[in-house]
Each structure stands twice: as structure tokens, then as C-alpha cells.
């Protein structure tokens, strides 16, 4: 039998490095462990505590009074720090964790969230360190006896992936004070999300998965949707975090519909960008070559071939890479280990005892989720048989059990069982060999769907149109219609969340479906006759959002809008795909791509931007000579130009200009002429470039468009600089700077051009000051393409100053960033930089130069920018800026 205890304080201890000590010094470890056990038991019992169990290399104990627990821990640590009585014994370092809470007791054992939390707190400590939870610190209060203090270590994410815990370190004059950072989730790079529910019922599979992953490099968790593969993979990753110093990275594949986007999804998570003219998975293979990391590929089944090929390439490219995948079928590549995830355990006996039920995975999960829905819920002799029946009838499928348990808010377990029986009548009769887990899961979702009101059903199916999640605003605009008004959406969405059909993101104001639920809802949408209307509303709403946001991709709101586009990227792709079928999809698709053109530049996704823009342009319904087509051709041309594909850029821009001239849109003609001039410069036709720019400047001055005037003047200055005419180029750059001093992108690139002029004029100190100013702008807005240009110009400055190894190193860093972003130097900048780099190559012996450039290529963006900043700051003179600069721009 069990009983609810009052608040108790739980202690967990563990000997640091015990496995290694047993392997290396087993005889000495035997005597040391015996001494440890005696000291620990005496410390606990002499302070009123009870030893629950010895855990091999530690202890689990419980105290009624938290002060007794603290005094026991102090006594234990004091004794363990004393020299061992015999030379043959070892001195052990023990870590301790204390947490207080209400937990359930059965016989002589304790279990529940509070016990688990204490163990997690202990696992973050180091040998000799004692950690307390906020609950213990609060109970102790400020009136504890003198002799010890508590140091607040802040909020720490523990490895149960639940909400952070405020942790304190116990301080005493006889205890060690300083320790390395806690072994928390934050100690290793990762993107593991906080979980809103506890990890229940998979302890055996967790241990199996950890063991298999330690012995192989690719482990695939297999099973039908709803079995908890994703949750188990996250917990495995959290448990093994310390083994991967370069990080543990989750790649959520469920929102991705196109196999070609799988490498991009992985690259986005790892911060790797594609190299121009080469597939992105080549850049990924390079990235992992010397890194020790774990990649989680979650929901591979609908992209199985792409996942298999990429996993094989990553494992071959990086000998210290491991992959943990979840899928409904194996990847079927060499070296793969699979773990078939079973349903949760069910009672062996027809009428098990209440005590036995508490150890059964399916029952534990139902009770945990039922208590979350209704804190008054308890498993007792009256409802145990019915709860067991529900779990049996649901075949122990975790998602099914969670959905059923959520109903205890409004239904008794007897009524849940009765409804479940009605719905699953067909599936529980006849030949049991005919049961398919997918059918069982579908039947559960059918049942859950049948319990929805008409309004809830309508919202449920319409929400399936979203890819990668949605906001409330988007749901109100897209999913409303018919009997569901915009005012109804919030209430209906709340009900869907409460009924476990929609999941709110823990760290943002977004919502999402589990993928299995989304697929079911999508079938409902297709069967409803509403699909075309809802998908059209989705396309139109996101088009309006991106068009409204386009001006904000320049200026003070840039960072906010870039972040918003990051999270809506899958919805962008979904809208883009629907343009293949939508009425007017040709026009709408080109407008959609034009709205996000700046995003591809700022995020260094030029290859993806070019491909999707060309897909929009090649639709049969997109061939009419309209303003939208002219704009999309312009976009394709500009992206191609920045990728260094000048001939393609010239072709697109000439076509765009022809359409625009036919439309008679003089202002848009002016916008087109400047990028067309850049393309002409790229193919070596400077005369045509100058002709286009002269016309563009006339149009820009007529319209008073200062931004376009600045762009044209900058291009004219580029031509002058390319021809070696600095007397003409520098005043033009200064005019541009005066126009664009409040616009970060104009200011930064103009300052870069002035820095190059200063270098060419041997004014190195002025160049240093300007480059530091540009770095400040980059830091404020995370403009990585601008940062790349800073590396290039700094490389040229180092060469001009005769600091050849720095020149080679910064050049290598810039080349790596170019490969990542897809952005190439324009012809003018190439003409500036390459002669200086040639001097560095000549000045250094070949091996020294190659070593320096290779070191630069090994640096990531953050490290490279730090090195550039340090070099510029260490060598710059603090002289006043040249008065001709008109004041440097502050970002």
C-alpha cells in the first residue's frame, strides 16, 4: 500500500569517477567504498534521516527536517575529506543533491517527481560539491544556525528537460568553494527544447538506447506515430550531453515536405550555409569533419531516402559524429542499429494489486497526465480496474493514453471507458492479428475528434494548413470562416490545447500539431471540401505578412523581422508550393518571392532564394509581362549577381528591364538599372554599366528617392575605383555616406568602400577606425554578409601594413564565410583585394602562407570577427577621425 507523506527532504549522493576507479584500482576501491558507506549511513542516521537505499556508489536518503539533511551532509563531507585510515584506501570525492517536496511512499521506498528532481540536482554537481534546490533553501530560510551559507547559482536547466530549477551551493569554511560550471544542459551547446510534461514509463528503453548509442554511431528509434520516439530521443540526448563537447542538435524534420530541403534543415540548425555551385550537404560534411557532436534527426519516415543519404555522408565525413534518428522504418544504411520502441508496459495479471500497478509504464503515464489535468485525481482501489481497462484497450500507446487522461477534466474514468468502448468496438473484436498500430492510433484520434464540437472540428482541420506552427493572429485570419468567427478562434484554440490536440510552444507565442495529429487533420480538411479556400487564405495571409514586412527588413526593425521570417520559413515554403495550384498562383508566387528577397541576402541563403525565385518564374501561369514578373526577374538577377553568376544575372535583368520599359514604369526602370550595371561590370562591360548608371541617376534625382540615389552613386564610385580614379570615387562615396548615415546597410557598405580608399591612399589608421565602426553596426544587427566584407577589407589592410600572416588568416576566414553565405566579392572589391593577397603570398614562404590561410578557414564567424576586432583594436591609433569623413556612423 502507499501513503502520501508530508513535505520531506531527499538526499542523493554519488562518488565522482567511480567507474574509472573500479576499472583502475578495484582492490583499493573496495575498502574505500566500505568506508564511504559507513560514513554515509552514520551521517544520515545520526541526524534523524532514513537511508532509503544504497545506490551502488551513493545513497538515497530522506529527512523530515531540511536542516537535519544539511547537517548530515556536512558531517559526511567532513569525514570523507579526512585522510583514509590506511595507505591502501582511496580518498573519494562525493557530490550531493538536496530537494524537498511531497512524494509518495510505498513500503520502504519513495518515488515521484520530488525524488527524481533531487537525483537530477545531484547529477549537475561535482565531487565535493553540495547543491540545494530552491525548495530546500526556502524551508531553511534566513534563520538557520551559523556555520554555513548558501550561494545562489541561479536557474539551471536539469537533464529532465523540465522547467529550470534555482540551485544553491552549500558553503562552509571546511568545504571546497570553487568548482567548474555545473553539469547542466547549458554546459554543452545544444538546442534541446524545454519539455512541458515529465518523462514517464520509458526508463528501460532509455537505458537500452544509451547503451546502443555508446556502441554504435547511428541509432534509429523505430515505431508508429504516437509511441513517444521523439520524447525518448530528447531524453537520451540530454543524458549523454557531456559526451559531445561540440553540441547536441535537434533537427525537426516533420515540417519539411521536400526531400531537397533536408540538408538545408540540418545546415540551418548547425549554422552551416551552402557553397555556391555545390550541394549544401558538401558544406555539412566539411563542418562535421573534426567535430564531436550528436545530431537528432526527428521524424525521418516521409523523407527516408534523403535522410539515409545525408546520414551516411555525415558519418563518413566526421568520425566523431553520432546520429540518433526517429522513424517509422529503418534508414537501411551500413552501421545502423535499430531499437524498435514497444508500447508502454501493461499489467501482466488480469487483476493486479494497486501496488503492482504503480510500476506499470502505461498506468504511470495515465496517472501522471490525469493529475496534470485534474490535480485532485488519484489512482485508488475504486478506479484502478477502469484505468487498467483504458490502458489495455489503448494498447499502451502513449499518445492515446495522454489524450484519454486529458479527459478527466470533464469525464469520470468510467465514462471515458464507456466512450472508448463504443468507438473501438470494431478494433477489439475479431482476429487480433489484423490489428495495426496505425489503425489503433487513427481510431483514437477519430474518437477524440468525435468528441469535438462542430466549431472545434472546423478549426482543427483548418489548422492543418500550417507548416512548422502558427501564431494566434494567423489562426484567426486563416482558420476563421463559416460558423467560426475570428472572435471564436481564441476560445476554440484554447479548447484544442486543453484536449491535447494542439501543443503550445514553451518559449514562444506559437502553436503546433504533433505531426501524426496534423496528418489526420489534413485528411479531414481534404474530405471537407474546404481545402482550396483554406489554402488560398493561407497563401494570401502570408503574402500580405511578408509584403508588409519587406520594408522592415531594412532599418531598426530588421532584426525582429528576420527572426519572424526564420520561424515562418516553413509556412513560406507551403505557400510557395500551393502557388502551383492556386488561382492566380503565377502572379502570387512571384510576389511572394519578391517580398522575401532581402531575407535570402541577410541570412546567407542565396542558393535557396535563387532556386525558389526561379521556380516561381518558370510556372506556366507566370509568363505574362506583368509588374510582378518584372520584379521577380529583377530579384533573380540581383541574387545571381551576388552569387557571382553575372551572365545569368545579366540575362534576368535585361528581361526585367524589357518588361518594365514596356509597362512604362519609369521609377522601376531606375531601380533596375543599378543592379543591371553591376551585372555588366561582372561581365566586363564597363561602358554599358556607366550608361545604365547615368540613366538611373537621372531617374533617381527626378523622383527624389535618396536610397536609389545613394545606390547609383555608389556604383559610379565603384567603376571609378575599378579604373583607379580615387579622386572621383572618394567624393561619391562621401555623398552616399551623407545620404545613408541613418541606414545601417548603406552606412556599413559605404564605410567599407571608404576604408578601401583609405588603404589605397596609405591612410591605414583611418581605415582601422572606419572598420571598427562597421563592426559595431554588424554586431548590432547580426549582419553576417557585412561581417564577411569586413574580414576581406581587414585582410587587405593587414597586407598593406606588411602584416602578411594576419592578411592570409583574415583572407582565409573571409573565404570560409563566402562559402557559407554564397556571397562573392563584386569585381571592384576583387580588384582591390587580390593584388594585396598576392603580395602576402609572395612575401611568405608557401607553407607559412598556407598554414595561416588554413587557420583562418578553420574559424567560425564569431571567432573570426573577434580576431579581426582584436587586431584592429590593438593596433589602431586613437586619433580623431578625418574631418573629410563627416563623422563616422554609429550603429
PDB file of N, CA, C and O in Angstrom, residues 462-479 509-511 534-550 561 564-579 588-589 591-596:
ATOM      1  N   UNK A 462      -8.739  22.976 -40.217  1.00  0.00           N
ATOM      2  CA  UNK A 462      -8.160  24.113 -40.949  1.00  0.00           C
ATOM      3  C   UNK A 462      -6.742  24.440 -40.488  1.00  0.00           C
ATOM      4  O   UNK A 462      -5.922  24.923 -41.275  1.00  0.00           O
ATOM      5  N   UNK A 463      -6.445  24.170 -39.219  1.00  0.00           N
ATOM      6  CA  UNK A 463      -5.092  24.441 -38.720  1.00  0.00           C
ATOM      7  C   UNK A 463      -4.040  23.546 -39.378  1.00  0.00           C
ATOM      8  O   UNK A 463      -2.847  23.838 -39.323  1.00  0.00           O
ATOM      9  N   UNK A 464      -4.473  22.458 -40.008  1.00  0.00           N
ATOM     10  CA  UNK A 464      -3.507  21.562 -40.649  1.00  0.00           C
ATOM     11  C   UNK A 464      -2.807  22.210 -41.829  1.00  0.00           C
ATOM     12  O   UNK A 464      -1.807  21.684 -42.326  1.00  0.00           O
ATOM     13  N   UNK A 465      -3.312  23.357 -42.297  1.00  0.00           N
ATOM     14  CA  UNK A 465      -2.698  24.035 -43.435  1.00  0.00           C
ATOM     15  C   UNK A 465      -1.338  24.626 -43.071  1.00  0.00           C
ATOM     16  O   UNK A 465      -0.498  24.863 -43.938  1.00  0.00           O
ATOM     17  N   UNK A 466      -1.100  24.825 -41.763  1.00  0.00           N
ATOM     18  CA  UNK A 466       0.156  25.437 -41.333  1.00  0.00           C
ATOM     19  C   UNK A 466       1.285  24.408 -41.332  1.00  0.00           C
ATOM     20  O   UNK A 466       1.086  23.246 -40.992  1.00  0.00           O
ATOM     21  N   UNK A 467       2.467  24.868 -41.690  1.00  0.00           N
ATOM     22  CA  UNK A 467       3.677  24.044 -41.638  1.00  0.00           C
ATOM     23  C   UNK A 467       4.631  24.670 -40.631  1.00  0.00           C
ATOM     24  O   UNK A 467       4.937  25.850 -40.741  1.00  0.00           O
ATOM     25  N   UNK A 468       5.064  23.895 -39.646  1.00  0.00           N
ATOM     26  CA  UNK A 468       6.018  24.425 -38.682  1.00  0.00           C
ATOM     27  C   UNK A 468       5.412  25.297 -37.610  1.00  0.00           C
ATOM     28  O   UNK A 468       6.135  25.985 -36.891  1.00  0.00           O
ATOM     29  N   UNK A 469       4.091  25.288 -37.483  1.00  0.00           N
ATOM     30  CA  UNK A 469       3.456  26.043 -36.402  1.00  0.00           C
ATOM     31  C   UNK A 469       2.797  27.326 -36.876  1.00  0.00           C
ATOM     32  O   UNK A 469       2.894  27.713 -38.041  1.00  0.00           O
ATOM     33  N   UNK A 470       2.121  27.993 -35.925  1.00  0.00           N
ATOM     34  CA  UNK A 470       1.381  29.209 -36.269  1.00  0.00           C
ATOM     35  C   UNK A 470       1.216  30.087 -35.047  1.00  0.00           C
ATOM     36  O   UNK A 470       1.418  29.650 -33.915  1.00  0.00           O
ATOM     37  N   UNK A 471       0.862  31.339 -35.292  1.00  0.00           N
ATOM     38  CA  UNK A 471       0.533  32.273 -34.231  1.00  0.00           C
ATOM     39  C   UNK A 471      -0.983  32.402 -34.127  1.00  0.00           C
ATOM     40  O   UNK A 471      -1.724  31.992 -35.026  1.00  0.00           O
ATOM     41  N   UNK A 472      -1.435  33.013 -33.051  1.00  0.00           N
ATOM     42  CA  UNK A 472      -2.869  33.232 -32.888  1.00  0.00           C
ATOM     43  C   UNK A 472      -3.394  34.139 -33.995  1.00  0.00           C
ATOM     44  O   UNK A 472      -4.489  33.902 -34.545  1.00  0.00           O
ATOM     45  N   UNK A 473      -2.639  35.184 -34.339  1.00  0.00           N
ATOM     46  CA  UNK A 473      -3.081  36.090 -35.412  1.00  0.00           C
ATOM     47  C   UNK A 473      -3.310  35.331 -36.711  1.00  0.00           C
ATOM     48  O   UNK A 473      -4.301  35.554 -37.415  1.00  0.00           O
ATOM     49  N   UNK A 474      -2.377  34.439 -37.039  1.00  0.00           N
ATOM     50  CA  UNK A 474      -2.507  33.677 -38.277  1.00  0.00           C
ATOM     51  C   UNK A 474      -3.723  32.762 -38.222  1.00  0.00           C
ATOM     52  O   UNK A 474      -4.479  32.641 -39.198  1.00  0.00           O
ATOM     53  N   UNK A 475      -3.936  32.112 -37.075  1.00  0.00           N
ATOM     54  CA  UNK A 475      -5.093  31.220 -36.951  1.00  0.00           C
ATOM     55  C   UNK A 475      -6.397  32.008 -37.088  1.00  0.00           C
ATOM     56  O   UNK A 475      -7.342  31.543 -37.747  1.00  0.00           O
ATOM     57  N   UNK A 476      -6.469  33.172 -36.483  1.00  0.00           N
ATOM     58  CA  UNK A 476      -7.694  33.977 -36.555  1.00  0.00           C
ATOM     59  C   UNK A 476      -8.003  34.389 -37.989  1.00  0.00           C
ATOM     60  O   UNK A 476      -9.171  34.421 -38.401  1.00  0.00           O
ATOM     61  N   UNK A 477      -6.963  34.704 -38.746  1.00  0.00           N
ATOM     62  CA  UNK A 477      -7.180  35.172 -40.117  1.00  0.00           C
ATOM     63  C   UNK A 477      -7.462  34.040 -41.089  1.00  0.00           C
ATOM     64  O   UNK A 477      -8.275  34.186 -42.009  1.00  0.00           O
ATOM     65  N   UNK A 478      -6.816  32.905 -40.897  1.00  0.00           N
ATOM     66  CA  UNK A 478      -6.855  31.830 -41.901  1.00  0.00           C
ATOM     67  C   UNK A 478      -7.898  30.766 -41.573  1.00  0.00           C
ATOM     68  O   UNK A 478      -8.572  30.247 -42.465  1.00  0.00           O
ATOM     69  N   UNK A 479      -8.043  30.438 -40.294  1.00  0.00           N
ATOM     70  CA  UNK A 479      -8.911  29.326 -39.921  1.00  0.00           C
ATOM     71  C   UNK A 479     -10.340  29.759 -39.615  1.00  0.00           C
ATOM     72  O   UNK A 479     -11.210  28.906 -39.430  1.00  0.00           O
ATOM     73  N   UNK A 509       5.061  32.431 -28.480  1.00  0.00           N
ATOM     74  CA  UNK A 509       3.603  32.536 -28.603  1.00  0.00           C
ATOM     75  C   UNK A 509       3.138  31.830 -29.867  1.00  0.00           C
ATOM     76  O   UNK A 509       2.403  32.393 -30.678  1.00  0.00           O
ATOM     77  N   UNK A 510       3.578  30.592 -30.039  1.00  0.00           N
ATOM     78  CA  UNK A 510       3.217  29.815 -31.217  1.00  0.00           C
ATOM     79  C   UNK A 510       2.592  28.488 -30.799  1.00  0.00           C
ATOM     80  O   UNK A 510       2.738  28.044 -29.657  1.00  0.00           O
ATOM     81  N   UNK A 511       1.896  27.896 -31.741  1.00  0.00           N
ATOM     82  CA  UNK A 511       1.225  26.633 -31.512  1.00  0.00           C
ATOM     83  C   UNK A 511       1.624  25.677 -32.631  1.00  0.00           C
ATOM     84  O   UNK A 511       2.019  26.097 -33.711  1.00  0.00           O
ATOM     85  N   UNK A 534      -9.169  27.280 -47.735  1.00  0.00           N
ATOM     86  CA  UNK A 534      -8.278  27.489 -46.598  1.00  0.00           C
ATOM     87  C   UNK A 534      -6.841  27.693 -47.075  1.00  0.00           C
ATOM     88  O   UNK A 534      -6.125  28.574 -46.582  1.00  0.00           O
ATOM     89  N   UNK A 535      -6.409  26.902 -48.042  1.00  0.00           N
ATOM     90  CA  UNK A 535      -5.035  27.068 -48.542  1.00  0.00           C
ATOM     91  C   UNK A 535      -4.874  28.412 -49.244  1.00  0.00           C
ATOM     92  O   UNK A 535      -3.809  29.031 -49.188  1.00  0.00           O
ATOM     93  N   UNK A 536      -5.927  28.870 -49.884  1.00  0.00           N
ATOM     94  CA  UNK A 536      -5.854  30.186 -50.518  1.00  0.00           C
ATOM     95  C   UNK A 536      -5.738  31.286 -49.462  1.00  0.00           C
ATOM     96  O   UNK A 536      -4.963  32.238 -49.625  1.00  0.00           O
ATOM     97  N   UNK A 537      -6.503  31.153 -48.378  1.00  0.00           N
ATOM     98  CA  UNK A 537      -6.399  32.144 -47.308  1.00  0.00           C
ATOM     99  C   UNK A 537      -5.001  32.111 -46.693  1.00  0.00           C
ATOM    100  O   UNK A 537      -4.446  33.163 -46.338  1.00  0.00           O
ATOM    101  N   UNK A 538      -4.438  30.902 -46.557  1.00  0.00           N
ATOM    102  CA  UNK A 538      -3.065  30.772 -46.036  1.00  0.00           C
ATOM    103  C   UNK A 538      -2.080  31.503 -46.944  1.00  0.00           C
ATOM    104  O   UNK A 538      -1.232  32.290 -46.475  1.00  0.00           O
ATOM    105  N   UNK A 539      -2.184  31.274 -48.235  1.00  0.00           N
ATOM    106  CA  UNK A 539      -1.289  31.929 -49.188  1.00  0.00           C
ATOM    107  C   UNK A 539      -1.455  33.437 -49.130  1.00  0.00           C
ATOM    108  O   UNK A 539      -0.468  34.188 -49.054  1.00  0.00           O
ATOM    109  N   UNK A 540      -2.683  33.911 -49.158  1.00  0.00           N
ATOM    110  CA  UNK A 540      -2.925  35.355 -49.182  1.00  0.00           C
ATOM    111  C   UNK A 540      -2.470  36.022 -47.882  1.00  0.00           C
ATOM    112  O   UNK A 540      -1.925  37.129 -47.910  1.00  0.00           O
ATOM    113  N   UNK A 541      -2.701  35.347 -46.748  1.00  0.00           N
ATOM    114  CA  UNK A 541      -2.317  35.961 -45.475  1.00  0.00           C
ATOM    115  C   UNK A 541      -0.803  36.067 -45.354  1.00  0.00           C
ATOM    116  O   UNK A 541      -0.271  37.108 -44.955  1.00  0.00           O
ATOM    117  N   UNK A 542      -0.097  34.999 -45.711  1.00  0.00           N
ATOM    118  CA  UNK A 542       1.360  35.061 -45.599  1.00  0.00           C
ATOM    119  C   UNK A 542       1.958  35.986 -46.641  1.00  0.00           C
ATOM    120  O   UNK A 542       2.970  36.662 -46.380  1.00  0.00           O
ATOM    121  N   UNK A 543       1.345  36.074 -47.818  1.00  0.00           N
ATOM    122  CA  UNK A 543       1.812  37.045 -48.794  1.00  0.00           C
ATOM    123  C   UNK A 543       1.672  38.456 -48.236  1.00  0.00           C
ATOM    124  O   UNK A 543       2.603  39.273 -48.336  1.00  0.00           O
ATOM    125  N   UNK A 544       0.522  38.751 -47.623  1.00  0.00           N
ATOM    126  CA  UNK A 544       0.318  40.079 -47.042  1.00  0.00           C
ATOM    127  C   UNK A 544       1.310  40.332 -45.904  1.00  0.00           C
ATOM    128  O   UNK A 544       1.860  41.435 -45.772  1.00  0.00           O
ATOM    129  N   UNK A 545       1.559  39.313 -45.082  1.00  0.00           N
ATOM    130  CA  UNK A 545       2.506  39.472 -43.983  1.00  0.00           C
ATOM    131  C   UNK A 545       3.902  39.782 -44.497  1.00  0.00           C
ATOM    132  O   UNK A 545       4.567  40.727 -44.028  1.00  0.00           O
ATOM    133  N   UNK A 546       4.362  39.001 -45.474  1.00  0.00           N
ATOM    134  CA  UNK A 546       5.723  39.190 -45.968  1.00  0.00           C
ATOM    135  C   UNK A 546       5.858  40.495 -46.742  1.00  0.00           C
ATOM    136  O   UNK A 546       6.907  41.154 -46.685  1.00  0.00           O
ATOM    137  N   UNK A 547       4.816  40.884 -47.477  1.00  0.00           N
ATOM    138  CA  UNK A 547       4.881  42.165 -48.183  1.00  0.00           C
ATOM    139  C   UNK A 547       4.880  43.324 -47.199  1.00  0.00           C
ATOM    140  O   UNK A 547       5.584  44.325 -47.414  1.00  0.00           O
ATOM    141  N   UNK A 548       4.107  43.202 -46.120  1.00  0.00           N
ATOM    142  CA  UNK A 548       4.115  44.258 -45.104  1.00  0.00           C
ATOM    143  C   UNK A 548       5.463  44.322 -44.394  1.00  0.00           C
ATOM    144  O   UNK A 548       5.922  45.386 -43.991  1.00  0.00           O
ATOM    145  N   UNK A 549       6.095  43.169 -44.231  1.00  0.00           N
ATOM    146  CA  UNK A 549       7.371  43.134 -43.534  1.00  0.00           C
ATOM    147  C   UNK A 549       8.561  43.523 -44.373  1.00  0.00           C
ATOM    148  O   UNK A 549       9.616  43.856 -43.836  1.00  0.00           O
ATOM    149  N   UNK A 550       8.390  43.520 -45.695  1.00  0.00           N
ATOM    150  CA  UNK A 550       9.537  43.778 -46.572  1.00  0.00           C
ATOM    151  C   UNK A 550      10.240  45.101 -46.266  1.00  0.00           C
ATOM    152  O   UNK A 550      11.483  45.123 -46.163  1.00  0.00           O
ATOM    153  N   UNK A 561      12.207  41.361 -37.732  1.00  0.00           N
ATOM    154  CA  UNK A 561      11.560  40.745 -38.895  1.00  0.00           C
ATOM    155  C   UNK A 561      12.356  39.572 -39.439  1.00  0.00           C
ATOM    156  O   UNK A 561      11.781  38.607 -39.944  1.00  0.00           O
ATOM    157  N   UNK A 564      11.330  36.777 -37.315  1.00  0.00           N
ATOM    158  CA  UNK A 564       9.975  36.316 -37.629  1.00  0.00           C
ATOM    159  C   UNK A 564       9.968  35.466 -38.896  1.00  0.00           C
ATOM    160  O   UNK A 564       9.286  34.440 -38.959  1.00  0.00           O
ATOM    161  N   UNK A 565      10.735  35.871 -39.886  1.00  0.00           N
ATOM    162  CA  UNK A 565      10.820  35.069 -41.104  1.00  0.00           C
ATOM    163  C   UNK A 565      11.490  33.726 -40.842  1.00  0.00           C
ATOM    164  O   UNK A 565      11.143  32.721 -41.476  1.00  0.00           O
ATOM    165  N   UNK A 566      12.426  33.690 -39.912  1.00  0.00           N
ATOM    166  CA  UNK A 566      13.054  32.417 -39.562  1.00  0.00           C
ATOM    167  C   UNK A 566      12.010  31.398 -39.119  1.00  0.00           C
ATOM    168  O   UNK A 566      12.015  30.247 -39.563  1.00  0.00           O
ATOM    169  N   UNK A 567      11.118  31.806 -38.213  1.00  0.00           N
ATOM    170  CA  UNK A 567      10.147  30.841 -37.684  1.00  0.00           C
ATOM    171  C   UNK A 567       9.012  30.575 -38.655  1.00  0.00           C
ATOM    172  O   UNK A 567       8.314  29.559 -38.533  1.00  0.00           O
ATOM    173  N   UNK A 568       8.805  31.450 -39.638  1.00  0.00           N
ATOM    174  CA  UNK A 568       7.722  31.250 -40.598  1.00  0.00           C
ATOM    175  C   UNK A 568       8.209  30.671 -41.923  1.00  0.00           C
ATOM    176  O   UNK A 568       7.461  30.611 -42.885  1.00  0.00           O
ATOM    177  N   UNK A 569       9.450  30.235 -41.963  1.00  0.00           N
ATOM    178  CA  UNK A 569      10.017  29.811 -43.241  1.00  0.00           C
ATOM    179  C   UNK A 569       9.269  28.609 -43.821  1.00  0.00           C
ATOM    180  O   UNK A 569       9.050  28.539 -45.037  1.00  0.00           O
ATOM    181  N   UNK A 570       8.865  27.659 -42.962  1.00  0.00           N
ATOM    182  CA  UNK A 570       8.136  26.504 -43.489  1.00  0.00           C
ATOM    183  C   UNK A 570       6.770  26.916 -44.033  1.00  0.00           C
ATOM    184  O   UNK A 570       6.281  26.338 -45.009  1.00  0.00           O
ATOM    185  N   UNK A 571       6.136  27.907 -43.412  1.00  0.00           N
ATOM    186  CA  UNK A 571       4.876  28.414 -43.965  1.00  0.00           C
ATOM    187  C   UNK A 571       5.106  29.135 -45.287  1.00  0.00           C
ATOM    188  O   UNK A 571       4.259  29.085 -46.188  1.00  0.00           O
ATOM    189  N   UNK A 572       6.244  29.803 -45.424  1.00  0.00           N
ATOM    190  CA  UNK A 572       6.609  30.415 -46.704  1.00  0.00           C
ATOM    191  C   UNK A 572       6.706  29.339 -47.788  1.00  0.00           C
ATOM    192  O   UNK A 572       6.155  29.493 -48.889  1.00  0.00           O
ATOM    193  N   UNK A 573       7.396  28.234 -47.481  1.00  0.00           N
ATOM    194  CA  UNK A 573       7.530  27.168 -48.472  1.00  0.00           C
ATOM    195  C   UNK A 573       6.176  26.536 -48.801  1.00  0.00           C
ATOM    196  O   UNK A 573       5.908  26.176 -49.950  1.00  0.00           O
ATOM    197  N   UNK A 574       5.323  26.388 -47.778  1.00  0.00           N
ATOM    198  CA  UNK A 574       3.998  25.808 -48.021  1.00  0.00           C
ATOM    199  C   UNK A 574       3.189  26.707 -48.950  1.00  0.00           C
ATOM    200  O   UNK A 574       2.517  26.231 -49.884  1.00  0.00           O
ATOM    201  N   UNK A 575       3.232  28.010 -48.719  1.00  0.00           N
ATOM    202  CA  UNK A 575       2.525  28.952 -49.586  1.00  0.00           C
ATOM    203  C   UNK A 575       3.108  28.922 -50.996  1.00  0.00           C
ATOM    204  O   UNK A 575       2.381  28.960 -51.998  1.00  0.00           O
ATOM    205  N   UNK A 576       4.423  28.852 -51.080  1.00  0.00           N
ATOM    206  CA  UNK A 576       5.107  28.769 -52.376  1.00  0.00           C
ATOM    207  C   UNK A 576       4.661  27.527 -53.155  1.00  0.00           C
ATOM    208  O   UNK A 576       4.353  27.604 -54.351  1.00  0.00           O
ATOM    209  N   UNK A 577       4.573  26.389 -52.458  1.00  0.00           N
ATOM    210  CA  UNK A 577       4.150  25.154 -53.140  1.00  0.00           C
ATOM    211  C   UNK A 577       2.706  25.262 -53.625  1.00  0.00           C
ATOM    212  O   UNK A 577       2.374  24.777 -54.716  1.00  0.00           O
ATOM    213  N   UNK A 578       1.847  25.877 -52.829  1.00  0.00           N
ATOM    214  CA  UNK A 578       0.436  25.950 -53.231  1.00  0.00           C
ATOM    215  C   UNK A 578       0.248  26.831 -54.454  1.00  0.00           C
ATOM    216  O   UNK A 578      -0.737  26.683 -55.186  1.00  0.00           O
ATOM    217  N   UNK A 579       1.175  27.725 -54.715  1.00  0.00           N
ATOM    218  CA  UNK A 579       1.064  28.567 -55.910  1.00  0.00           C
ATOM    219  C   UNK A 579       1.047  27.740 -57.192  1.00  0.00           C
ATOM    220  O   UNK A 579       0.588  28.220 -58.238  1.00  0.00           O
ATOM    221  N   UNK A 588       0.851  35.473 -57.775  1.00  0.00           N
ATOM    222  CA  UNK A 588       1.008  35.457 -56.328  1.00  0.00           C
ATOM    223  C   UNK A 588       2.358  34.873 -55.930  1.00  0.00           C
ATOM    224  O   UNK A 588       3.010  35.363 -54.994  1.00  0.00           O
ATOM    225  N   UNK A 589       2.790  33.844 -56.623  1.00  0.00           N
ATOM    226  CA  UNK A 589       4.067  33.228 -56.304  1.00  0.00           C
ATOM    227  C   UNK A 589       5.247  34.160 -56.546  1.00  0.00           C
ATOM    228  O   UNK A 589       6.198  34.187 -55.752  1.00  0.00           O
ATOM    229  N   UNK A 591       5.101  37.462 -56.475  1.00  0.00           N
ATOM    230  CA  UNK A 591       5.032  38.484 -55.421  1.00  0.00           C
ATOM    231  C   UNK A 591       5.582  37.945 -54.102  1.00  0.00           C
ATOM    232  O   UNK A 591       6.268  38.660 -53.363  1.00  0.00           O
ATOM    233  N   UNK A 592       5.271  36.693 -53.806  1.00  0.00           N
ATOM    234  CA  UNK A 592       5.744  36.085 -52.564  1.00  0.00           C
ATOM    235  C   UNK A 592       7.267  36.060 -52.518  1.00  0.00           C
ATOM    236  O   UNK A 592       7.882  36.422 -51.501  1.00  0.00           O
ATOM    237  N   UNK A 593       7.891  35.661 -53.594  1.00  0.00           N
ATOM    238  CA  UNK A 593       9.347  35.598 -53.622  1.00  0.00           C
ATOM    239  C   UNK A 593       9.974  36.991 -53.568  1.00  0.00           C
ATOM    240  O   UNK A 593      11.004  37.205 -52.927  1.00  0.00           O
ATOM    241  N   UNK A 594       9.333  37.966 -54.218  1.00  0.00           N
ATOM    242  CA  UNK A 594       9.862  39.334 -54.161  1.00  0.00           C
ATOM    243  C   UNK A 594       9.799  39.895 -52.749  1.00  0.00           C
ATOM    244  O   UNK A 594      10.672  40.660 -52.329  1.00  0.00           O
ATOM    245  N   UNK A 595       8.767  39.496 -52.000  1.00  0.00           N
ATOM    246  CA  UNK A 595       8.598  40.020 -50.644  1.00  0.00           C
ATOM    247  C   UNK A 595       9.721  39.587 -49.713  1.00  0.00           C
ATOM    248  O   UNK A 595      10.029  40.285 -48.740  1.00  0.00           O
ATOM    249  N   UNK A 596      10.333  38.446 -49.993  1.00  0.00           N
ATOM    250  CA  UNK A 596      11.343  37.913 -49.065  1.00  0.00           C
ATOM    251  C   UNK A 596      12.749  37.952 -49.648  1.00  0.00           C
ATOM    252  O   UNK A 596      13.661  37.327 -49.101  1.00  0.00           O
TER     253      UNK A 596
END
